[in-house]
Short mmCIF file of C-alpha atoms in Angstrom, two decimals:
data_model
loop_
_atom_site.label_atom_id
_atom_site.label_comp_id
_atom_site.label_asym_id
_atom_site.label_seq_id
_atom_site.Cartn_x
_atom_site.Cartn_y
_atom_site.Cartn_z
CA MET W 1 -18.43 25.54 3.71
CA ASP W 2 -17.92 27.93 6.89
CA LEU W 3 -14.62 27.53 7.27
CA LEU W 4 -14.49 30.56 9.34
CA ALA W 5 -17.34 28.66 11.63
CA LEU W 6 -14.97 25.68 11.99
CA LYS W 7 -11.95 27.41 12.96
CA ARG W 8 -13.84 29.36 15.81
CA GLU W 9 -14.93 25.85 16.98
CA LEU W 10 -11.43 24.12 16.75
CA ASP W 11 -10.05 27.23 18.43
CA GLY W 12 -6.50 26.09 20.25
CA MET W 13 -6.08 23.34 17.74
CA LYS W 14 -3.54 23.20 15.58
CA ILE W 15 -4.82 24.38 11.90
CA GLU W 16 -3.19 25.04 8.89
CA ASP W 17 -5.10 27.36 5.97
CA ASN W 18 -1.85 28.48 3.84
CA GLU W 19 -2.87 27.39 0.20
CA LYS W 20 0.55 25.80 -1.08
CA ILE W 21 0.94 23.73 2.34
CA VAL W 22 -2.54 22.46 1.89
CA GLN W 23 -2.50 21.43 -1.45
CA GLN W 24 1.20 19.89 -0.35
CA LYS W 25 -1.01 17.99 2.48
CA SER W 26 -3.75 17.04 0.26
CA ARG W 27 -1.77 15.09 -1.74
CA ASP W 28 -0.43 11.05 -1.75
CA PHE W 29 1.34 8.92 -4.58
CA TYR W 30 -1.05 9.30 -7.08
CA TRP W 31 1.04 10.60 -9.68
CA TYR W 32 2.27 6.77 -10.11
CA SER W 33 -0.77 6.54 -12.65
CA PRO W 34 -0.93 9.12 -15.24
CA VAL W 35 -4.55 8.36 -15.28
CA LEU W 36 -5.02 9.65 -11.47
CA LYS W 37 -2.79 12.51 -12.15
CA ARG W 38 -4.68 13.84 -14.89
CA GLN W 39 -8.18 13.47 -12.47
CA LEU W 40 -6.54 14.52 -9.08
CA ASP W 41 -3.92 16.85 -10.11
CA HIS W 42 -6.18 19.92 -8.76
CA VAL W 43 -7.56 18.51 -5.68
CA THR W 44 -6.78 20.25 -2.98
CA GLY W 45 -8.19 20.43 0.95
CA ASP W 46 -9.17 23.78 2.94
CA LEU W 47 -7.73 23.30 5.66
CA ILE W 48 -5.15 20.86 7.20
CA VAL W 49 -6.15 20.32 10.97
CA SER W 50 -3.76 17.95 13.24
CA PRO W 51 -5.23 16.71 16.36
CA LYS W 52 -2.68 15.45 19.28
CA SER W 53 -5.26 13.22 20.73
CA GLU W 54 -8.76 11.36 20.70
CA ALA W 55 -10.65 13.86 22.09
CA GLU W 56 -9.30 16.45 19.77
CA VAL W 57 -10.23 14.05 17.02
CA ILE W 58 -14.18 13.54 18.31
CA ARG W 59 -14.11 17.59 18.74
CA VAL W 60 -13.17 17.76 15.20
CA LEU W 61 -15.67 15.51 13.70
CA ALA W 62 -18.47 16.62 16.21
CA ALA W 63 -17.69 20.02 14.54
CA CYS W 64 -17.36 18.89 10.72
CA HIS W 65 -20.75 17.00 11.22
CA ARG W 66 -22.63 20.28 12.62
CA LEU W 67 -21.33 22.51 10.02
CA GLY W 68 -21.39 19.81 6.71
CA ILE W 69 -17.97 20.09 6.20
CA PRO W 70 -16.13 16.77 4.86
CA VAL W 71 -12.88 15.21 6.52
CA THR W 72 -10.42 13.01 4.80
CA PRO W 73 -7.98 11.33 7.09
CA ARG W 74 -4.49 11.24 6.19
CA GLY W 75 -1.19 9.54 7.56
CA THR W 76 2.04 10.26 5.70
CA GLY W 77 0.53 10.56 2.30
CA THR W 78 2.31 7.25 0.80
CA GLY W 79 -0.59 5.41 -0.68
CA ASN W 80 -0.97 5.30 -4.40
CA TYR W 81 -4.44 5.20 -5.26
CA GLY W 82 -5.30 8.48 -4.32
CA GLN W 83 -6.75 7.30 -0.76
CA ALA W 84 -6.23 10.43 0.69
CA MET W 85 -6.86 12.93 -1.65
CA PRO W 86 -9.70 15.23 -0.31
CA LEU W 87 -12.37 14.71 -3.53
CA SER W 88 -15.16 17.34 -2.02
CA GLY W 89 -12.22 19.50 -0.27
CA GLY W 90 -12.64 20.29 3.32
CA VAL W 91 -10.63 19.28 6.09
CA VAL W 92 -7.56 17.16 5.77
CA LEU W 93 -7.04 15.46 9.04
CA SER W 94 -3.69 14.66 9.54
CA LEU W 95 -2.93 12.03 12.24
CA ALA W 96 0.92 12.47 12.28
CA GLU W 97 1.17 14.14 15.70
CA MET W 98 -0.53 11.04 17.19
CA ASN W 99 2.23 9.28 16.89
CA GLU W 100 2.85 7.40 20.48
CA ILE W 101 4.24 4.08 21.12
CA LYS W 102 2.17 3.16 24.12
CA ALA W 103 2.68 -0.65 25.28
CA ILE W 104 4.68 -3.37 23.92
CA SER W 105 4.21 -7.10 25.18
CA PRO W 106 5.00 -10.54 24.25
CA GLY W 107 3.76 -10.63 20.71
CA ARG W 108 1.91 -7.64 20.36
CA VAL W 109 2.28 -3.34 20.34
CA VAL W 110 -0.09 -0.63 21.13
CA THR W 111 0.68 2.50 18.99
CA GLY W 112 -1.49 5.87 17.81
CA PRO W 113 -2.45 6.01 14.15
CA GLY W 114 0.63 8.28 13.09
CA ALA W 115 3.22 6.30 14.62
CA ILE W 116 5.60 5.31 11.70
CA LEU W 117 6.41 1.76 11.03
CA ALA W 118 10.02 2.03 11.14
CA ASP W 119 9.83 3.95 14.57
CA ILE W 120 7.53 0.95 16.11
CA ASP W 121 10.50 -1.53 14.91
CA ARG W 122 13.03 0.49 16.39
CA ALA W 123 10.96 0.68 19.93
CA THR W 124 10.13 -3.08 19.72
CA ARG W 125 13.43 -4.37 18.78
CA ALA W 126 14.88 -2.57 21.36
CA HIS W 127 12.55 -3.41 24.12
CA SER W 128 12.23 -7.37 23.14
CA SER W 129 13.69 -8.22 20.25
CA GLN W 130 10.37 -8.14 18.41
CA GLU W 131 9.14 -6.62 14.90
CA LEU W 132 5.94 -6.09 12.85
CA ARG W 133 5.17 -9.03 11.06
CA ILE W 134 4.40 -6.71 7.64
CA HIS W 135 5.22 -3.30 6.40
CA PRO W 136 5.02 -2.08 2.87
CA SER W 137 8.34 -0.64 0.82
CA THR W 138 7.50 3.00 2.45
CA TYR W 139 8.47 1.77 5.84
CA ASN W 140 10.73 4.65 6.83
CA THR W 141 8.08 7.14 6.03
CA ALA W 142 4.18 5.62 6.12
CA SER W 143 2.41 5.40 9.22
CA ILE W 144 0.77 2.37 10.85
CA GLY W 145 -2.80 3.79 10.51
CA GLY W 146 -2.43 4.72 6.86
CA PHE W 147 -1.05 1.48 5.79
CA ILE W 148 -3.95 -0.54 7.44
CA ALA W 149 -6.62 1.96 6.10
CA GLY W 150 -4.76 2.09 2.59
CA GLY W 151 -2.47 -0.86 2.50
CA SER W 152 -2.85 -4.53 2.05
CA GLY W 153 0.24 -6.44 2.49
CA GLY W 154 4.17 -6.00 2.04
CA VAL W 155 7.18 -7.06 3.10
CA GLY W 156 6.51 -10.05 5.32
CA SER W 157 3.54 -11.49 3.46
CA ILE W 158 5.32 -14.51 2.32
CA ASN W 159 5.38 -15.31 6.21
CA PHE W 160 1.88 -13.84 7.16
CA GLY W 161 -0.54 -13.14 4.15
CA GLY W 162 -2.03 -9.87 3.97
CA LEU W 163 -3.46 -7.31 6.66
CA ARG W 164 -7.09 -8.50 6.07
CA ASP W 165 -6.06 -12.07 7.09
CA PHE W 166 -7.06 -12.92 10.54
CA GLY W 167 -4.65 -12.13 13.26
CA ASN W 168 -2.34 -9.37 11.29
CA VAL W 169 -4.23 -6.47 12.74
CA LEU W 170 -5.32 -7.16 16.91
CA ARG W 171 -7.41 -4.24 17.55
CA LEU W 172 -8.58 -0.85 16.45
CA ARG W 173 -9.99 1.97 18.14
CA VAL W 174 -12.20 3.98 15.46
CA VAL W 175 -14.23 7.22 15.87
CA THR W 176 -17.63 7.95 14.21
CA MET W 177 -18.84 10.81 12.57
CA GLU W 178 -21.80 11.96 14.04
CA ALA W 179 -23.59 14.60 16.30
CA ARG W 180 -22.21 12.97 19.06
CA PRO W 181 -19.11 10.64 17.78
CA LYS W 182 -18.66 7.27 19.58
CA VAL W 183 -15.55 5.45 20.24
CA LEU W 184 -15.55 1.73 19.35
CA GLU W 185 -13.26 -0.99 20.10
CA LEU W 186 -13.27 -3.37 17.24
CA THR W 187 -11.50 -6.69 17.26
CA GLY W 188 -11.83 -10.17 15.04
CA GLU W 189 -14.35 -9.94 12.19
CA ASP W 190 -15.33 -6.19 12.82
CA LEU W 191 -11.87 -5.24 12.05
CA HIS W 192 -13.07 -5.87 8.72
CA LYS W 193 -15.03 -2.80 8.89
CA VAL W 194 -12.30 -0.55 8.63
CA THR W 195 -8.97 -2.31 7.41
CA HIS W 196 -8.41 -0.97 4.04
CA ALA W 197 -11.61 1.06 3.87
CA TYR W 198 -9.82 4.65 3.05
CA GLY W 199 -10.79 6.14 6.30
CA THR W 200 -14.51 6.11 4.44
CA ASN W 201 -16.41 5.18 7.65
CA GLY W 202 -14.22 5.59 11.03
CA ILE W 203 -11.15 7.55 11.86
CA ILE W 204 -8.51 5.22 13.61
CA THR W 205 -6.91 6.79 16.88
CA GLU W 206 -5.61 3.99 18.23
CA VAL W 207 -3.94 0.12 16.83
CA GLU W 208 -2.73 -3.47 18.57
CA MET W 209 -0.80 -5.22 16.19
CA PRO W 210 0.72 -8.14 16.52
CA LEU W 211 4.98 -8.84 16.27
CA THR W 212 7.07 -11.44 15.57
CA ALA W 213 11.02 -12.28 16.32
CA ALA W 214 13.34 -9.53 15.05
CA TYR W 215 15.76 -10.36 12.98
CA ASP W 216 19.12 -8.70 11.26
CA TRP W 217 17.85 -9.59 8.06
CA VAL W 218 20.46 -10.01 5.21
CA ASP W 219 19.79 -8.70 1.70
CA VAL W 220 20.78 -11.03 -0.87
CA ILE W 221 20.36 -10.69 -4.76
CA VAL W 222 20.71 -13.71 -6.71
CA GLY W 223 20.56 -13.43 -10.64
CA PHE W 224 19.10 -15.81 -13.48
CA ASP W 225 19.41 -16.08 -17.54
CA THR W 226 15.67 -15.57 -18.05
CA PHE W 227 12.86 -14.33 -16.12
CA MET W 228 11.03 -17.67 -15.85
CA GLY W 229 14.34 -18.65 -14.37
CA ALA W 230 13.85 -16.29 -11.57
CA ALA W 231 10.10 -16.83 -11.01
CA ARG W 232 10.29 -20.64 -10.51
CA TYR W 233 13.05 -20.12 -8.14
CA GLY W 234 11.29 -17.88 -6.13
CA ASN W 235 8.34 -20.23 -5.88
CA ALA W 236 10.86 -22.94 -4.96
CA LEU W 237 12.10 -20.77 -2.37
CA ALA W 238 8.91 -19.84 -0.96
CA CYS W 239 7.91 -23.60 -0.77
CA GLN W 240 10.93 -23.87 1.55
CA ASP W 241 9.44 -24.32 4.75
CA GLY W 242 12.85 -24.52 7.05
CA LEU W 243 14.41 -21.25 5.16
CA LEU W 244 13.49 -18.09 7.18
CA THR W 245 12.85 -15.28 4.63
CA LYS W 246 10.94 -12.16 4.73
CA LEU W 247 10.76 -10.75 1.06
CA ILE W 248 11.35 -12.66 -2.59
CA THR W 249 11.06 -10.58 -5.14
CA PRO W 250 11.72 -11.77 -8.98
CA ILE W 251 12.23 -8.78 -11.06
CA ALA W 252 12.19 -9.37 -15.33
CA ALA W 253 15.58 -7.62 -16.80
CA PRO W 254 16.00 -4.96 -18.32
CA VAL W 255 14.34 -3.38 -15.12
CA PRO W 256 17.27 -3.61 -12.60
CA GLN W 257 20.08 -2.62 -14.74
CA LEU W 258 17.86 0.62 -16.13
CA TYR W 259 16.41 1.53 -12.58
CA PHE W 260 18.48 0.13 -9.93
CA LYS W 261 21.20 2.46 -10.29
CA ARG W 262 23.06 2.04 -7.05
CA HIS W 263 23.10 -1.64 -7.33
CA SER W 264 23.28 -1.95 -11.69
CA LYS W 265 26.88 -2.75 -11.47
CA PHE W 266 26.38 -5.63 -9.70
CA PHE W 267 24.21 -7.23 -12.68
CA ALA W 268 25.13 -8.98 -15.70
CA GLU W 269 23.55 -7.58 -18.88
CA GLY W 270 20.19 -9.60 -19.36
CA GLN W 271 20.19 -10.81 -16.03
CA SER W 272 16.74 -10.97 -14.42
CA ILE W 273 17.07 -10.67 -10.50
CA VAL W 274 15.27 -12.21 -7.23
CA ALA W 275 15.67 -9.67 -4.46
CA VAL W 276 15.56 -11.67 -1.28
CA MET W 277 15.67 -10.88 2.68
CA VAL W 278 16.66 -13.77 4.62
CA ALA W 279 17.46 -14.47 8.68
CA PRO W 280 20.92 -14.79 9.43
CA HIS W 281 20.53 -18.12 10.56
CA ALA W 282 18.97 -19.59 7.29
CA LEU W 283 22.14 -17.94 5.25
CA ASP W 284 23.96 -21.11 4.92
CA ALA W 285 21.19 -23.21 3.87
CA PHE W 286 19.71 -20.70 1.69
CA LEU W 287 22.92 -20.29 -0.20
CA ALA W 288 23.31 -24.12 -0.59
CA PHE W 289 19.93 -23.92 -1.71
CA THR W 290 20.47 -21.12 -4.18
CA ARG W 291 23.42 -23.41 -5.75
CA ARG W 292 21.23 -26.40 -6.34
CA GLU W 293 18.81 -24.17 -7.61
CA GLY W 294 21.39 -22.89 -10.28
CA GLY W 295 21.02 -19.27 -8.86
CA ALA W 296 24.04 -16.89 -9.44
CA VAL W 297 24.49 -14.55 -6.41
CA ALA W 298 24.88 -11.04 -7.67
CA PHE W 299 25.10 -9.45 -4.13
CA ASN W 300 25.44 -10.90 -0.36
CA ALA W 301 25.19 -8.31 1.96
CA ALA W 302 26.82 -10.36 4.50
CA THR W 303 29.99 -10.80 2.49
CA ALA W 304 29.77 -7.11 0.48
CA SER W 305 32.73 -5.01 1.08
CA ASP W 306 32.07 -2.21 3.10
CA ASP W 307 32.73 0.08 -0.02
CA ASP W 308 30.21 -2.22 -1.86
CA ARG W 309 27.42 -1.63 0.80
CA LYS W 310 28.01 2.10 1.31
CA GLY W 311 24.91 4.07 0.16
CA LEU W 312 22.92 1.11 -1.09
CA PRO W 313 18.95 1.22 -0.30
CA PRO W 314 17.74 -1.69 1.61
CA ALA W 315 16.44 -4.67 -0.60
CA TYR W 316 12.85 -3.99 0.36
CA GLU W 317 13.43 -0.64 -1.16
CA LEU W 318 13.73 -2.20 -4.77
CA ALA W 319 10.48 -4.40 -4.13
CA TRP W 320 7.51 -3.98 -4.00
CA ASN W 321 6.22 -0.32 -5.13
CA HIS W 322 9.23 1.03 -4.75
CA THR W 323 10.50 -0.82 -7.92
CA THR W 324 7.95 1.80 -9.93
CA LEU W 325 9.20 4.64 -7.92
CA ARG W 326 12.99 4.06 -8.77
CA ALA W 327 11.70 3.29 -12.89
CA LEU W 328 9.45 6.38 -12.69
CA ARG W 329 12.81 8.45 -11.27
CA VAL W 330 14.60 7.26 -14.71
CA ASP W 331 11.28 7.59 -17.09
CA PRO W 332 8.63 9.14 -16.62
CA SER W 333 6.58 6.94 -18.92
CA ILE W 334 6.64 3.96 -16.39
CA THR W 335 3.55 3.40 -14.51
CA TYR W 336 2.45 -0.17 -13.32
CA LEU W 337 -0.58 -2.66 -12.51
CA GLN W 338 -0.95 -4.79 -9.50
CA SER W 339 -2.05 -8.30 -10.53
CA LEU W 340 -2.67 -11.73 -8.62
CA TYR W 341 -1.68 -14.97 -10.39
CA PRO W 342 -4.07 -17.42 -8.73
CA PHE W 343 -2.74 -20.74 -7.01
CA PRO W 344 -2.41 -23.26 -8.25
CA ASN W 345 -1.41 -22.54 -11.62
CA HIS W 346 0.20 -19.33 -11.02
CA LEU W 347 3.95 -19.82 -12.48
CA ALA W 348 1.97 -21.13 -15.89
CA LEU W 349 -0.18 -17.74 -15.82
CA VAL W 350 3.30 -15.62 -15.03
CA GLU W 351 5.07 -17.52 -18.21
CA LYS W 352 2.02 -16.66 -20.59
CA MET W 353 1.28 -13.10 -19.42
CA ASP W 354 5.23 -12.12 -19.34
CA GLY W 355 5.36 -13.07 -22.92
CA MET W 356 2.35 -11.23 -24.22
CA PHE W 357 3.53 -7.62 -24.01
CA PRO W 358 7.07 -7.46 -24.90
CA GLY W 359 8.69 -4.36 -24.59
CA GLU W 360 5.86 -2.70 -22.81
CA VAL W 361 5.00 -4.55 -19.78
CA PHE W 362 8.03 -5.72 -17.37
CA SER W 363 7.63 -8.56 -15.14
CA HIS W 364 7.93 -7.80 -11.08
CA LEU W 365 6.34 -10.46 -9.04
CA GLU W 366 5.95 -10.81 -5.45
CA PHE W 367 5.45 -14.15 -3.43
CA VAL W 368 3.02 -14.27 -0.96
CA ARG W 369 1.22 -16.81 1.44
CA PHE W 370 -2.55 -16.38 0.12
CA ASP W 371 -5.46 -18.17 1.71
CA GLY W 372 -2.63 -21.01 2.93
CA ASN W 373 -1.14 -21.37 -0.33
CA ILE W 374 2.33 -20.04 -1.80
CA THR W 375 1.70 -17.81 -5.00
CA CYS W 376 2.35 -14.36 -6.16
CA PHE W 377 1.09 -10.99 -6.74
CA GLY W 378 2.48 -8.99 -10.04
CA LEU W 379 3.76 -4.95 -9.48
CA ASN W 380 4.41 -5.39 -13.25
CA LEU W 381 5.67 -1.88 -14.84
CA VAL W 382 4.32 -0.57 -18.24
CA ARG W 383 5.38 1.67 -20.64
CA PHE W 384 2.55 3.94 -20.99
CA THR W 385 1.09 5.04 -24.06
CA THR W 386 -2.80 5.70 -23.79
CA GLU W 387 -5.53 5.28 -21.17
CA GLU W 388 -7.41 2.92 -23.67
CA ARG W 389 -4.33 0.69 -24.13
CA LEU W 390 -3.88 0.59 -20.51
CA ASP W 391 -7.50 -0.62 -20.23
CA GLU W 392 -6.76 -2.83 -23.03
CA ILE W 393 -3.84 -4.59 -21.21
CA VAL W 394 -5.95 -4.73 -18.13
CA ARG W 395 -8.78 -6.73 -19.91
CA LEU W 396 -6.41 -8.94 -21.23
CA PHE W 397 -4.73 -9.91 -17.64
CA GLU W 398 -8.64 -10.69 -16.24
CA GLU W 399 -9.57 -12.52 -19.46
CA ASN W 400 -6.52 -14.73 -19.01
CA GLY W 401 -7.44 -15.33 -15.52
CA CYS W 402 -5.11 -13.00 -13.55
CA PRO W 403 -7.36 -10.53 -11.38
CA ILE W 404 -6.06 -6.90 -11.30
CA PHE W 405 -6.27 -4.26 -8.27
CA ASN W 406 -6.06 -0.94 -10.43
CA PRO W 407 -3.72 1.27 -9.30
CA HIS W 408 -5.69 3.83 -11.68
CA ARG W 409 -8.55 4.20 -9.75
CA TYR W 410 -9.33 6.07 -6.60
CA THR W 411 -12.81 4.03 -5.30
CA LEU W 412 -12.23 0.91 -2.98
CA GLU W 413 -14.40 -1.00 -5.67
CA GLU W 414 -12.12 -0.55 -8.61
CA GLY W 415 -9.17 -0.89 -7.06
CA GLY W 416 -9.96 -4.73 -7.05
CA MET W 417 -12.87 -6.08 -5.34
CA LYS W 418 -15.34 -4.95 -8.28
CA GLN W 419 -18.18 -5.59 -6.14
CA THR W 420 -19.42 -3.46 -3.16
CA ASP W 421 -18.18 -4.43 0.31
CA ASP W 422 -21.98 -4.93 1.87
CA ILE W 423 -19.70 -4.90 5.57
CA GLN W 424 -18.16 -1.79 5.20
CA LEU W 425 -20.84 -0.18 3.55
CA ALA W 426 -23.18 -1.13 6.38
CA PHE W 427 -20.61 0.16 9.05
CA LYS W 428 -20.26 3.48 7.16
CA ARG W 429 -24.01 3.70 7.25
CA GLU W 430 -23.78 3.65 11.09
CA ALA W 431 -20.57 5.44 11.55
CA ASP W 432 -20.92 8.38 8.78
CA PRO W 433 -24.70 8.94 8.32
CA GLN W 434 -23.79 12.36 6.58
CA GLY W 435 -21.51 10.78 4.05
CA LEU W 436 -19.07 13.50 5.20
CA LEU W 437 -16.05 10.79 5.73
CA ASN W 438 -13.40 10.86 2.61
CA PRO W 439 -16.30 11.53 0.16
CA GLY W 440 -15.91 9.68 -3.15
CA LYS W 441 -14.04 6.64 -2.66
CA MET W 442 -16.67 3.97 -2.08
CA ILE W 443 -18.79 3.78 -4.78
CA ALA W 444 -21.88 2.22 -3.00
CA TRP W 445 -22.43 5.06 -0.90
CA GLU W 446 -22.20 7.65 -3.59
CA ASN W 447 -24.21 5.46 -6.35
CA PRO W 448 -25.43 2.49 -5.54
CA ASP W 449 -26.73 1.18 -8.79
CA TYR W 450 -23.11 1.73 -10.62
CA ASP W 451 -22.63 -1.40 -12.69
CA TYR W 452 -19.20 -2.32 -12.11
CA ARG W 453 -19.61 -4.41 -15.31
CA SER W 454 -19.82 -1.59 -17.43
CA GLY W 455 -16.09 -1.16 -17.98
CA LYS W 456 -16.91 2.74 -17.42
CA THR W 457 -14.73 4.74 -14.58
CA PHE W 458 -16.61 6.15 -11.95
CA LEU W 459 -16.26 9.66 -11.64
CA PHE W 460 -17.17 11.33 -8.36
CA LYS W 461 -19.16 14.77 -8.81
CA GLY W 462 -17.28 15.99 -6.23
CA LEU W 463 -14.06 15.87 -8.32
CA GLN W 464 -16.15 18.42 -10.91
CA LYS W 465 -17.08 20.70 -8.13
CA ALA W 466 -12.86 20.64 -7.02
CA SER W 467 -11.83 21.61 -10.59
#
């Protein structure tokens, strides 16, 4: 790998080769998984290159193509599947400085890939009382390009579904990795080529996203004596079309009491909770509905005292994968699994799986709109013992009809698809003919004969070189 030649070719650009900084910027939240921590702990790039414009991205990709140097794109590194880990070393392409918010109009915003989600919302709220439809729990630190390339849904998915649903991304500008990189404008079906593709088949240089009306969302936490009481309430609330919510998150005891340290004083012992974000104009009707359904309001930001509100994280930082993060800070043996409970039997499946692993798997649901129906994902906490036991839990979920999007695998396919995405593979052949973009993350490219049913973990050969 001729890094000296690359530095000469990129003279004048921002390049970082300090070993410790390069290692730090080569990491994401892969350590949520004890399996990925073991596999990826030693992984590091060789250089960090931070382009400030699309022209500089083109320059980097052309030079790396000529020299055969791998390129792994990075937003702010908040993903947790190892999406941004450079398995073959080379260049980590940090897009953090391409963070301009370029245009805001009714229903849409245009930004650079490095724009932070919370910054986008601050700008769109100030401009025209609009906000992004969906965001992850890492809202305050995640970049929009990283979210599109590595995320799937989040806060707001109860109304709008996932990122790969039509209309949730409007347009992407993407640069290919060829001798003469092309700049492509993708809309409609073509967006599926690069959404949730980990940057394996093109570098996003501009994003156009839809906006919706912005509200000063009210955080409310509702308590229940049983987890299934919380789950049934969450489902019933999600089906109330007249009540505008942005987050509906049932979490089983003792998770709130053990791990939500700043909120724990509001919870009774043994109480399972539902964290909700509700629009201010819907609050009275929401509280009436909650009384009718037998929920006990444990916390209501609209009526809480200044002292009670002081220092509390927002409700979305108790939800999605922040639940796992809060647990890990207290108990390093905790990890998680992401599952789907398919409609229309989702509550029966939730009940069955909740009872299957007492003291080992703790239920955590996120209600979403999925293919037009209300159902739920699980981001269940797991007390980790061995990799074999973790694989057995995955197998039992799947045998019982609950697909697992496995956060203990770093490839696109093993994370949930369990098959080749032919559209993304075909686009990679066009956009990255040498296979230099984020190598090791797309099994179909590395090993077309891989058997997804084998139950074996795919290990990328570049990992052995990296170690």
